[in-house]
XYZ file of C-alpha atoms in Angstrom:
594
model
C -0.804 7.552 19.256
C 0.938 9.769 21.657
C 2.137 6.917 23.776
C 3.790 5.475 20.825
C 7.012 3.144 21.864
C 9.936 3.636 19.498
C 12.157 1.051 21.467
C 14.654 3.772 21.174
C 15.286 2.771 17.803
C 16.009 5.321 15.085
C 14.205 3.581 12.220
C 11.127 2.813 14.501
C 11.200 6.542 15.569
C 10.852 7.667 11.939
C 7.643 5.777 11.082
C 4.945 8.216 9.970
C 1.325 8.128 11.526
C -0.308 6.310 8.769
C 2.024 3.284 9.309
C 1.844 3.592 13.157
C -1.641 2.704 13.128
C -1.052 -0.946 12.484
C 1.299 -1.429 15.462
C -0.052 -3.366 18.499
C 1.828 -4.225 21.665
C 3.695 -7.436 22.054
C 2.111 -8.060 25.632
C 5.065 -10.717 26.301
C 3.443 -11.932 29.299
C 0.658 -13.390 27.225
C 2.957 -16.220 25.775
C 2.378 -19.527 27.656
C 4.968 -21.988 28.700
C 3.638 -24.146 25.778
C 4.090 -21.338 23.456
C 7.937 -20.802 24.594
C 8.476 -24.948 24.224
C 6.862 -24.418 20.440
C 9.363 -21.602 20.059
C 12.301 -23.768 21.361
C 11.318 -26.955 19.407
C 11.168 -25.168 16.160
C 14.241 -23.311 16.837
C 16.073 -26.442 17.512
C 14.789 -28.381 14.697
C 15.739 -25.135 12.456
C 19.318 -25.211 13.923
C 19.697 -28.918 13.461
C 18.671 -29.051 9.773
C 19.600 -25.458 8.555
C 23.039 -25.553 9.345
C 23.802 -27.265 6.139
C 21.058 -25.899 3.724
C 20.760 -22.107 5.064
C 22.595 -19.332 3.338
C 25.479 -18.748 5.272
C 24.842 -15.746 7.372
C 21.580 -17.493 9.006
C 23.175 -18.872 12.135
C 25.415 -15.678 12.915
C 22.136 -13.713 11.975
C 20.049 -15.012 14.455
C 22.357 -13.647 17.303
C 22.763 -10.323 15.292
C 19.045 -9.923 15.398
C 18.689 -10.432 19.133
C 17.161 -13.941 18.921
C 18.023 -17.178 20.962
C 16.941 -20.687 20.551
C 15.572 -20.579 24.379
C 12.942 -17.870 24.360
C 10.346 -15.986 22.161
C 12.332 -12.876 21.244
C 11.283 -9.471 23.180
C 10.843 -6.731 20.797
C 13.076 -4.386 22.980
C 15.984 -6.905 22.605
C 15.465 -7.210 18.981
C 15.376 -3.533 18.418
C 18.547 -2.989 20.487
C 20.191 -5.627 18.189
C 18.700 -4.672 14.764
C 19.369 -1.003 15.480
C 23.150 -1.695 15.453
C 22.691 -2.752 11.795
C 20.216 0.073 10.722
C 16.894 -1.656 11.170
C 14.034 -1.843 13.611
C 11.120 -4.089 14.457
C 7.352 -3.779 15.452
C 4.363 -6.057 16.308
C 1.206 -6.281 14.324
C -1.917 -8.242 14.485
C -1.638 -10.725 11.584
C -1.696 -10.086 7.899
C -1.615 -5.995 7.223
C -2.416 -4.602 3.790
C 0.665 -5.153 1.263
C 1.233 -1.290 0.325
C 1.776 -0.670 4.030
C 4.030 -4.094 4.664
C 5.949 -2.745 1.558
C 6.416 0.755 3.201
C 7.646 -0.600 6.635
C 10.139 -2.366 4.502
C 11.363 0.937 2.644
C 11.630 2.740 6.362
C 13.900 -0.552 7.247
C 11.288 -1.849 9.840
C 10.605 -5.457 10.322
C 6.684 -6.104 10.816
C 6.413 -9.226 13.133
C 3.256 -10.639 13.982
C 2.804 -10.949 17.438
C 1.196 -14.221 17.818
C 2.821 -17.555 17.894
C 1.372 -20.708 15.996
C -0.572 -23.240 18.272
C 1.315 -26.694 18.872
C -0.864 -28.418 16.371
C 0.323 -26.139 13.505
C 3.943 -26.374 14.727
C 5.279 -27.459 11.285
C 3.671 -24.891 9.163
C 0.987 -22.039 9.971
C -1.019 -20.221 7.101
C -1.079 -17.347 9.475
C 2.069 -14.950 10.126
C 3.581 -15.540 13.340
C 6.458 -14.521 15.455
C 8.312 -17.616 14.496
C 7.958 -16.838 10.647
C 8.608 -13.074 10.784
C 11.678 -13.229 13.661
C 13.128 -16.713 12.943
C 12.559 -16.370 9.233
C 13.025 -12.640 8.372
C 15.339 -11.197 10.863
C 18.554 -13.477 10.723
C 19.292 -12.507 7.030
C 18.708 -8.858 7.515
C 22.490 -8.622 8.804
C 23.509 -9.506 5.148
C 24.078 -5.881 3.694
C 23.318 -6.907 -0.047
C 19.978 -8.405 1.331
C 18.805 -5.672 3.286
C 19.339 -3.190 0.646
C 17.021 -5.214 -1.631
C 14.601 -5.709 1.211
C 14.223 -1.756 1.671
C 14.553 -1.150 -2.090
C 11.767 -3.478 -2.786
C 9.549 -1.928 0.009
C 10.148 1.865 -1.643
C 9.072 0.350 -4.846
C 6.064 -1.845 -3.546
C 4.813 1.029 -1.583
C 4.164 2.905 -5.053
C 2.751 -0.007 -6.686
C -0.697 0.285 -8.042
C -3.218 -2.389 -6.824
C -6.602 -3.194 -8.275
C -9.827 -3.192 -6.052
C -9.810 -7.173 -6.393
C -6.558 -7.060 -4.594
C -8.014 -5.751 -1.550
C -10.666 -8.200 -1.586
C -8.150 -10.725 -1.848
C -6.193 -9.573 1.008
C -9.190 -9.518 3.242
C -10.060 -13.022 2.356
C -6.759 -14.490 2.839
C -6.427 -12.417 6.279
C -9.940 -14.091 7.147
C -8.994 -17.659 6.344
C -5.577 -17.551 8.145
C -7.091 -16.344 11.256
C -9.999 -19.009 11.147
C -7.141 -21.701 10.495
C -5.139 -20.660 13.332
C -8.157 -20.121 15.843
C -8.637 -22.813 18.541
C -12.311 -22.525 18.541
C -13.135 -22.610 14.471
C -15.912 -24.171 12.843
C -15.023 -26.613 9.947
C -18.046 -25.315 7.947
C -16.660 -21.565 8.575
C -13.275 -22.594 7.299
C -14.720 -24.514 4.287
C -16.729 -21.353 3.270
C -13.825 -19.293 3.892
C -11.793 -21.219 1.592
C -14.516 -21.267 -1.102
C -14.651 -17.506 -0.933
C -10.987 -17.273 -1.302
C -10.933 -19.566 -4.272
C -13.610 -17.764 -6.094
C -11.913 -14.294 -5.560
C -8.557 -15.878 -6.711
C -10.180 -17.465 -9.720
C -11.768 -13.969 -10.717
C -8.860 -11.650 -10.321
C -8.543 -10.720 -13.905
C -5.530 -9.230 -15.234
C -2.923 -9.149 -12.335
C -2.157 -5.514 -10.914
C 1.430 -4.152 -10.272
C 0.951 -5.204 -6.708
C -0.171 -8.941 -7.515
C 2.979 -9.157 -9.828
C 5.126 -7.551 -7.228
C 3.536 -9.952 -4.600
C 4.809 -12.636 -6.759
C 8.448 -11.470 -6.819
C 8.426 -10.872 -3.026
C 6.950 -14.440 -2.682
C 9.617 -16.149 -4.647
C 12.582 -14.219 -3.115
C 11.839 -12.799 0.356
C 9.547 -15.855 1.252
C 10.719 -18.839 -0.748
C 13.861 -17.882 -2.261
C 17.131 -20.038 -2.794
C 20.488 -18.605 -3.679
C 23.634 -20.305 -5.136
C 23.459 -22.825 -8.193
C 20.606 -25.143 -9.492
C 22.416 -28.202 -8.208
C 23.267 -27.032 -4.885
C 21.271 -23.971 -3.729
C 21.108 -22.656 -0.152
C 17.785 -21.361 1.622
C 17.400 -17.535 2.239
C 13.503 -17.139 2.140
C 11.710 -16.540 5.490
C 8.808 -18.880 4.523
C 11.267 -21.711 4.019
C 13.616 -20.866 7.056
C 10.642 -20.728 9.291
C 8.773 -23.997 8.242
C 10.376 -27.131 9.714
C 8.438 -29.033 7.360
C 9.045 -27.355 3.965
C 12.807 -26.509 4.608
C 13.113 -30.394 4.608
C 11.184 -31.085 1.470
C 11.944 -28.175 -0.794
C 15.586 -29.644 -1.538
C 13.816 -32.915 -3.015
C 14.339 -33.000 -6.786
C 10.592 -33.270 -7.437
C 10.447 -29.516 -6.502
C 11.790 -28.120 -9.442
C 14.629 -25.432 -9.309
C 14.625 -22.580 -11.893
C 16.861 -19.434 -12.278
C 15.260 -16.167 -10.999
C 14.621 -13.765 -13.808
C 11.995 -11.206 -14.478
C 9.845 -14.317 -16.133
C 9.186 -15.209 -12.441
C 6.152 -12.670 -12.402
C 4.544 -15.121 -14.624
C 4.112 -17.998 -11.722
C 1.537 -17.476 -9.467
C 1.603 -18.881 -5.899
C -0.665 -20.553 -3.313
C -0.141 -19.754 0.156
C -2.116 -22.982 1.658
C 0.272 -25.644 -0.344
C 4.020 -26.401 -0.485
C 5.573 -24.848 -3.532
C 5.883 -27.051 -6.761
C 9.047 -25.131 -7.825
C 11.414 -22.667 -6.375
C 13.528 -19.872 -7.959
C 17.569 -19.558 -7.422
C 19.455 -16.379 -7.535
C 23.248 -16.377 -7.969
C 23.539 -13.272 -6.053
C 21.230 -10.748 -4.274
C 22.474 -8.055 -6.568
C 20.380 -9.919 -9.268
C 17.390 -9.644 -7.129
C 17.802 -6.014 -7.451
C 18.498 -6.054 -10.877
C 15.255 -7.807 -11.739
C 13.253 -5.526 -9.476
C 14.918 -2.672 -11.299
C 13.424 -4.355 -14.549
C 10.185 -4.684 -13.020
C 9.875 -1.041 -11.769
C 10.572 0.186 -15.317
C 6.965 -1.121 -16.427
C 5.243 0.631 -13.560
C 2.910 3.291 -13.391
C 4.953 5.435 -11.165
C 7.848 5.265 -13.803
C 5.861 5.539 -17.053
C 2.849 7.919 -16.048
C 0.495 8.835 -19.050
C -2.948 7.411 -20.065
C -2.463 3.552 -18.890
C -1.401 4.731 -15.529
C -4.058 6.741 -14.845
C -6.529 4.167 -16.295
C -4.786 1.760 -13.651
C -5.654 4.599 -10.748
C -9.176 4.691 -11.628
C -9.526 0.855 -11.544
C -7.803 0.868 -8.151
C -10.896 2.954 -6.726
C -8.712 3.832 -3.842
C -6.562 6.868 -3.169
C -3.779 7.542 -5.534
C -1.469 10.160 -6.998
C -0.838 11.638 -10.484
C 2.113 13.586 -10.981
C 2.290 16.497 -13.671
C 5.356 16.934 -15.390
C 5.792 20.463 -13.461
C 6.084 18.354 -10.318
C 2.540 19.036 -9.113
C 1.064 16.103 -7.317
C -2.616 15.499 -7.327
C -3.879 12.989 -4.714
C -7.523 11.422 -4.671
C -9.709 8.886 -6.170
C -9.667 9.238 -9.818
C -12.902 8.875 -11.579
C -12.657 10.095 -15.245
C -9.980 10.925 -17.988
C -9.954 12.934 -21.365
C -8.386 11.462 -24.253
C -7.463 12.341 -27.610
C -7.745 10.299 -30.825
C -4.080 9.025 -30.135
C -5.059 8.079 -26.697
C -3.023 10.966 -24.999
C -4.449 12.733 -21.821
C -6.453 15.724 -22.223
C -7.703 15.846 -18.613
C -7.874 13.950 -15.445
C -10.540 14.221 -12.751
C -10.661 12.837 -8.981
C -14.112 12.648 -7.223
C -14.281 13.345 -3.250
C -11.656 14.731 -0.995
C -8.336 15.202 -2.935
C -5.259 17.347 -2.171
C -2.376 19.083 -4.171
C 1.319 18.570 -3.118
C 4.638 19.212 -4.578
C 7.724 16.979 -3.548
C 5.498 15.030 -1.242
C 4.579 18.163 0.885
C 0.820 19.275 0.843
C 0.450 22.938 -0.798
C -0.878 25.466 1.838
C -4.527 25.701 1.353
C -5.040 22.800 -0.876
C -5.717 19.920 1.423
C -8.702 17.683 1.234
C -11.251 20.158 3.046
C -10.795 22.666 0.441
C -10.813 20.226 -2.568
C -13.688 18.263 -0.742
C -15.822 17.493 -3.873
C -12.762 16.492 -6.131
C -10.222 18.057 -8.465
C -9.984 18.223 -12.254
C -7.789 19.741 -14.578
C -6.500 19.626 -18.321
C -3.248 18.049 -19.309
C -1.284 18.923 -22.411
C 0.364 21.636 -24.650
C -1.076 24.842 -25.227
C -2.101 25.478 -28.935
C 0.431 27.012 -31.282
C 3.068 27.330 -28.326
C 5.897 25.428 -28.628
C 7.519 25.956 -25.041
C 5.620 24.054 -22.227
C 3.685 26.297 -20.072
C 5.386 25.026 -16.849
C 8.659 26.330 -18.107
C 7.390 29.989 -18.827
C 8.782 32.818 -16.595
C 6.516 35.537 -15.377
C 7.635 37.842 -18.076
C 6.704 35.039 -20.670
C 3.454 34.475 -19.078
C 2.748 38.186 -19.145
C 3.434 38.314 -23.143
C 0.737 35.586 -23.106
C -1.611 37.905 -21.339
C -1.431 35.625 -18.224
C -1.027 37.804 -15.053
C -2.692 38.314 -11.778
C -5.921 40.352 -11.890
C -6.327 40.170 -15.776
C -8.922 38.245 -17.597
C -7.283 35.587 -20.023
C -8.036 32.754 -22.397
C -6.020 29.845 -22.493
C -6.457 27.071 -25.540
C -5.026 23.491 -25.153
C -4.051 21.516 -28.235
C -6.713 19.228 -27.268
C -9.330 22.098 -27.846
C -10.038 22.537 -24.078
C -10.353 26.190 -23.550
C -10.143 28.259 -19.995
C -11.647 31.493 -19.718
C -10.960 33.512 -16.302
C -9.672 36.265 -14.143
C -6.153 35.207 -12.893
C -6.065 35.172 -9.191
C -2.791 33.480 -8.095
C 0.190 32.064 -9.930
C 1.947 29.315 -7.998
C 5.723 28.520 -8.864
C 7.857 25.946 -7.034
C 11.789 25.252 -8.075
C 11.207 27.569 -11.104
C 8.235 25.955 -12.447
C 4.817 26.952 -12.995
C 2.696 24.614 -11.084
C -0.810 26.079 -10.768
C -2.960 28.985 -12.014
C -5.968 29.878 -9.847
C -8.946 31.740 -11.478
C -11.990 33.480 -10.653
C -14.997 33.842 -12.531
C -13.828 30.788 -14.753
C -15.325 28.639 -17.381
C -13.633 25.298 -18.728
C -14.941 23.701 -21.800
C -14.097 21.027 -24.221
C -14.171 21.603 -28.038
C -17.377 20.072 -28.265
C -18.900 22.531 -25.733
C -19.020 20.074 -22.801
C -18.728 21.924 -19.730
C -15.841 20.835 -17.338
C -16.039 23.943 -14.821
C -18.579 26.614 -14.374
C -18.344 29.927 -12.599
C -20.748 29.130 -10.284
C -18.729 26.514 -8.899
C -16.209 28.782 -7.284
C -12.515 29.348 -7.755
C -10.938 27.319 -10.364
C -7.422 25.647 -9.838
C -5.717 24.588 -12.969
C -2.935 22.214 -12.629
C -0.024 22.893 -14.922
C 1.837 20.345 -16.872
C 2.297 18.766 -20.257
C 2.076 15.310 -19.214
C 1.285 12.967 -16.346
C 4.897 11.638 -15.593
C 4.067 9.233 -12.510
C 0.902 7.508 -11.046
C 1.526 5.740 -7.571
C -0.652 4.305 -5.024
C -1.654 6.363 -1.958
C -1.212 9.972 -0.966
C 1.945 12.338 -1.955
C 1.848 13.614 1.678
C 0.485 10.733 3.474
C 0.391 12.591 6.903
C -0.947 15.775 5.785
C -3.987 13.696 4.058
C -4.279 11.866 7.183
C -4.178 8.451 5.035
C -5.850 5.951 7.596
C -5.675 3.055 5.457
C -8.206 0.393 5.952
C -7.422 -1.404 9.215
C -9.365 -4.922 8.940
C -12.293 -5.427 11.077
C -11.263 -9.261 11.070
C -9.089 -9.487 14.382
C -7.068 -12.474 15.282
C -8.713 -14.620 17.777
C -7.565 -14.339 21.337
C -7.535 -17.570 23.411
C -9.118 -18.150 26.885
C -7.662 -21.478 28.362
C -9.723 -23.943 30.183
C -8.571 -25.210 33.584
C -6.885 -28.436 32.163
C -4.831 -26.442 29.737
C -3.750 -24.253 32.584
C -2.608 -27.277 34.610
C -0.622 -28.361 31.327
C 1.047 -24.784 31.223
C 2.109 -25.503 34.614
C 3.868 -28.746 33.890
C 5.738 -27.116 30.971
C 6.883 -24.250 33.122
C 8.083 -26.957 35.588
C 10.161 -28.728 33.135
C 11.659 -25.479 31.620
C 12.524 -24.349 35.398
C 14.288 -27.800 35.993
C 16.212 -27.286 32.860
C 17.357 -23.658 33.492
C 18.153 -24.097 37.356
C 19.703 -27.627 36.578
C 17.971 -28.987 40.044
C 14.835 -30.428 41.057
C 15.373 -33.509 38.508
C 13.483 -35.707 40.962
C 10.038 -33.736 40.211
C 10.164 -34.959 36.491
C 8.720 -38.333 37.290
C 5.806 -36.811 38.934
C 5.262 -34.397 35.852
C 5.533 -37.513 33.478
C 2.905 -39.451 35.461
C 0.408 -36.549 35.154
C 1.043 -36.032 31.320
C 0.181 -39.578 30.956
C -2.789 -39.527 33.158
C -4.354 -36.483 32.146
C -2.813 -34.943 28.769
C -2.445 -38.159 26.501
C -2.463 -36.240 23.378
C 0.463 -33.979 24.647
C 4.096 -34.966 23.123
C 6.293 -32.164 23.366
C 6.583 -32.049 27.289
C 7.463 -35.478 27.269
C 10.229 -35.020 24.861
C 11.561 -32.199 26.840
C 11.536 -34.327 29.862
C 13.613 -37.134 27.855
C 16.033 -34.449 26.602
C 16.982 -33.594 30.299
C 17.089 -37.084 31.611
C 19.264 -38.131 28.729
C 21.561 -35.152 28.972
C 22.004 -35.233 32.701
C 22.461 -39.156 32.660
C 20.119 -39.508 35.583
C 17.815 -42.473 36.252
C 18.351 -44.767 33.124
C 15.004 -46.837 33.927
C 13.030 -43.609 33.791
C 14.810 -42.653 30.337
C 13.941 -46.036 28.912
C 10.373 -45.655 29.913
C 9.897 -42.070 28.420
C 11.885 -43.311 25.206
C 9.073 -46.362 24.956
C 6.352 -43.911 25.419
C 7.332 -41.534 22.830
C 8.327 -44.202 20.443
C 4.842 -46.044 20.973
C 3.072 -42.520 20.307
C 5.049 -42.008 17.145
C 4.092 -45.338 15.799
C 0.310 -45.030 16.772
C -0.068 -41.078 16.106
C 0.699 -40.614 12.141
C -0.022 -36.704 13.078
C 2.852 -36.690 15.570
C 5.279 -39.353 14.275
C 7.556 -37.000 12.318
C 7.461 -34.417 15.260
C 8.531 -36.925 17.777
C 11.210 -38.675 15.633
C 12.628 -35.259 14.506
C 12.824 -34.162 18.238
C 14.254 -37.404 19.257
C 17.130 -37.008 16.452
C 17.805 -33.738 18.032
C 18.150 -34.697 21.470
C 20.787 -37.388 20.053
C 22.648 -34.827 18.163
C 22.275 -31.551 20.196
C 22.179 -28.412 18.691
C 24.195 -26.593 21.573
C 27.375 -28.135 20.366
C 26.684 -26.466 16.972
C 26.835 -23.004 18.058
C 26.704 -21.010 21.442
C 23.645 -18.504 21.044
C 24.295 -15.443 23.147
C 20.768 -13.774 24.235
């Protein structure tokens, strides 16, 4: 991506190659006048309602994130504003894999879906959209405690092991959300996608680290409340951007529970309103709960259980020896003794060795194209871990370059060969390279044969950490699987294009504060050719009411909308909420600087 646009933002500029692959251009010009009206309607509703239930910085935070009520945000404007608080933003195509999403957070970059919901999903959309991502996530970023939690969550989430089932689930959710948001979707296709998602969801087995972290993320970042059980305030982006659920979530039927580590036992369903919500007293508590969960994760625990998680994952992960050597690849086998302690680990296919997140020279995935395996553990009858031996101490054990040597592990694994190279990093022995080498288990099982070439033996008494992805992601050229399921692009018919022009005309009249006499003709055309539309008439009424022009026309508009609300149940709440905001204008609550 040589033409990568970093928006002159420090955080975006730091993004590594493997994250840049998900970024798409915003193409601001593709937003239609209806899209802009949808943004404005939702934002005015949010303002009107959230002033009393949102956590304090929300309204102020909108300005600090470069957002206005009037327009869909422009990514450059957002980056200019977010840059001042040490964050950035990029646009992507719908849902991206959870591990990548987490890593963006670790880099303090907000991931924003470039698309905006259709008008018929104005209250809630199952697909990520620019309203949810920017109006939901961005305003709260200005709170330092909260943004520290978000980036810390990202750094832990990026290391979380996921199961092979998690990826199937991600694909199924992405597919369903795209179908539900597409204009031309077939009901049968949606039903089949829902059935498939349910089937995968019902057969997930034991939840992975990523799945459990996903729950913590959902009940905090997306659906979190802060304060007291009796009078909580909203800070979760899913609630802040859903004009339907932000109102209903405060009902007593929606149970409020204190947020603790126990929250990981509550799964969630993205397709329905939440039966319970979790309240934290402070953002620091979110960090404390996350820290308690991190203590249970493979990247902190290491050992046999963590390597078994890597094998189940069936995707690239990294195991770290106690010497600091990092082995990246797809783990397929493991040796264990009677006490279930590791005796060796094995990867299959392209693998790489690294130290401190930097690939070792000559140990990339082309060199280790067929996998890597190596013993783990203590040497027999030698108390001091091998990684802590100096060159003089190694020589005393008969380990020196150019010499044939024999090494026996406590597990019974024996290594015979001629030492070709000794690799030391930060005063620790991390690798011994042998020629003409044979490696056998105590039962005679062959682990390495001289005819297979040079043998690199990893050094380390224990596996201290196992995490998702490569140690040196850019050297490993980790192209995360980018979904083939793309969001649907819309081609508008002539009638819809005519409706766009009417919306644009109303916006121009409102902004330029002239041409009021044209509004009656626009309304007549709406009645004649666009009977299902309700939002454009609402915008006309707003202008006519506030400018106090033509009371008879105002009355006609009001009757038309009230009749529509009475006869069209799917629009009644939207129209009545719109009428409420016209009577109680949000502009008096706060002035928004774009």
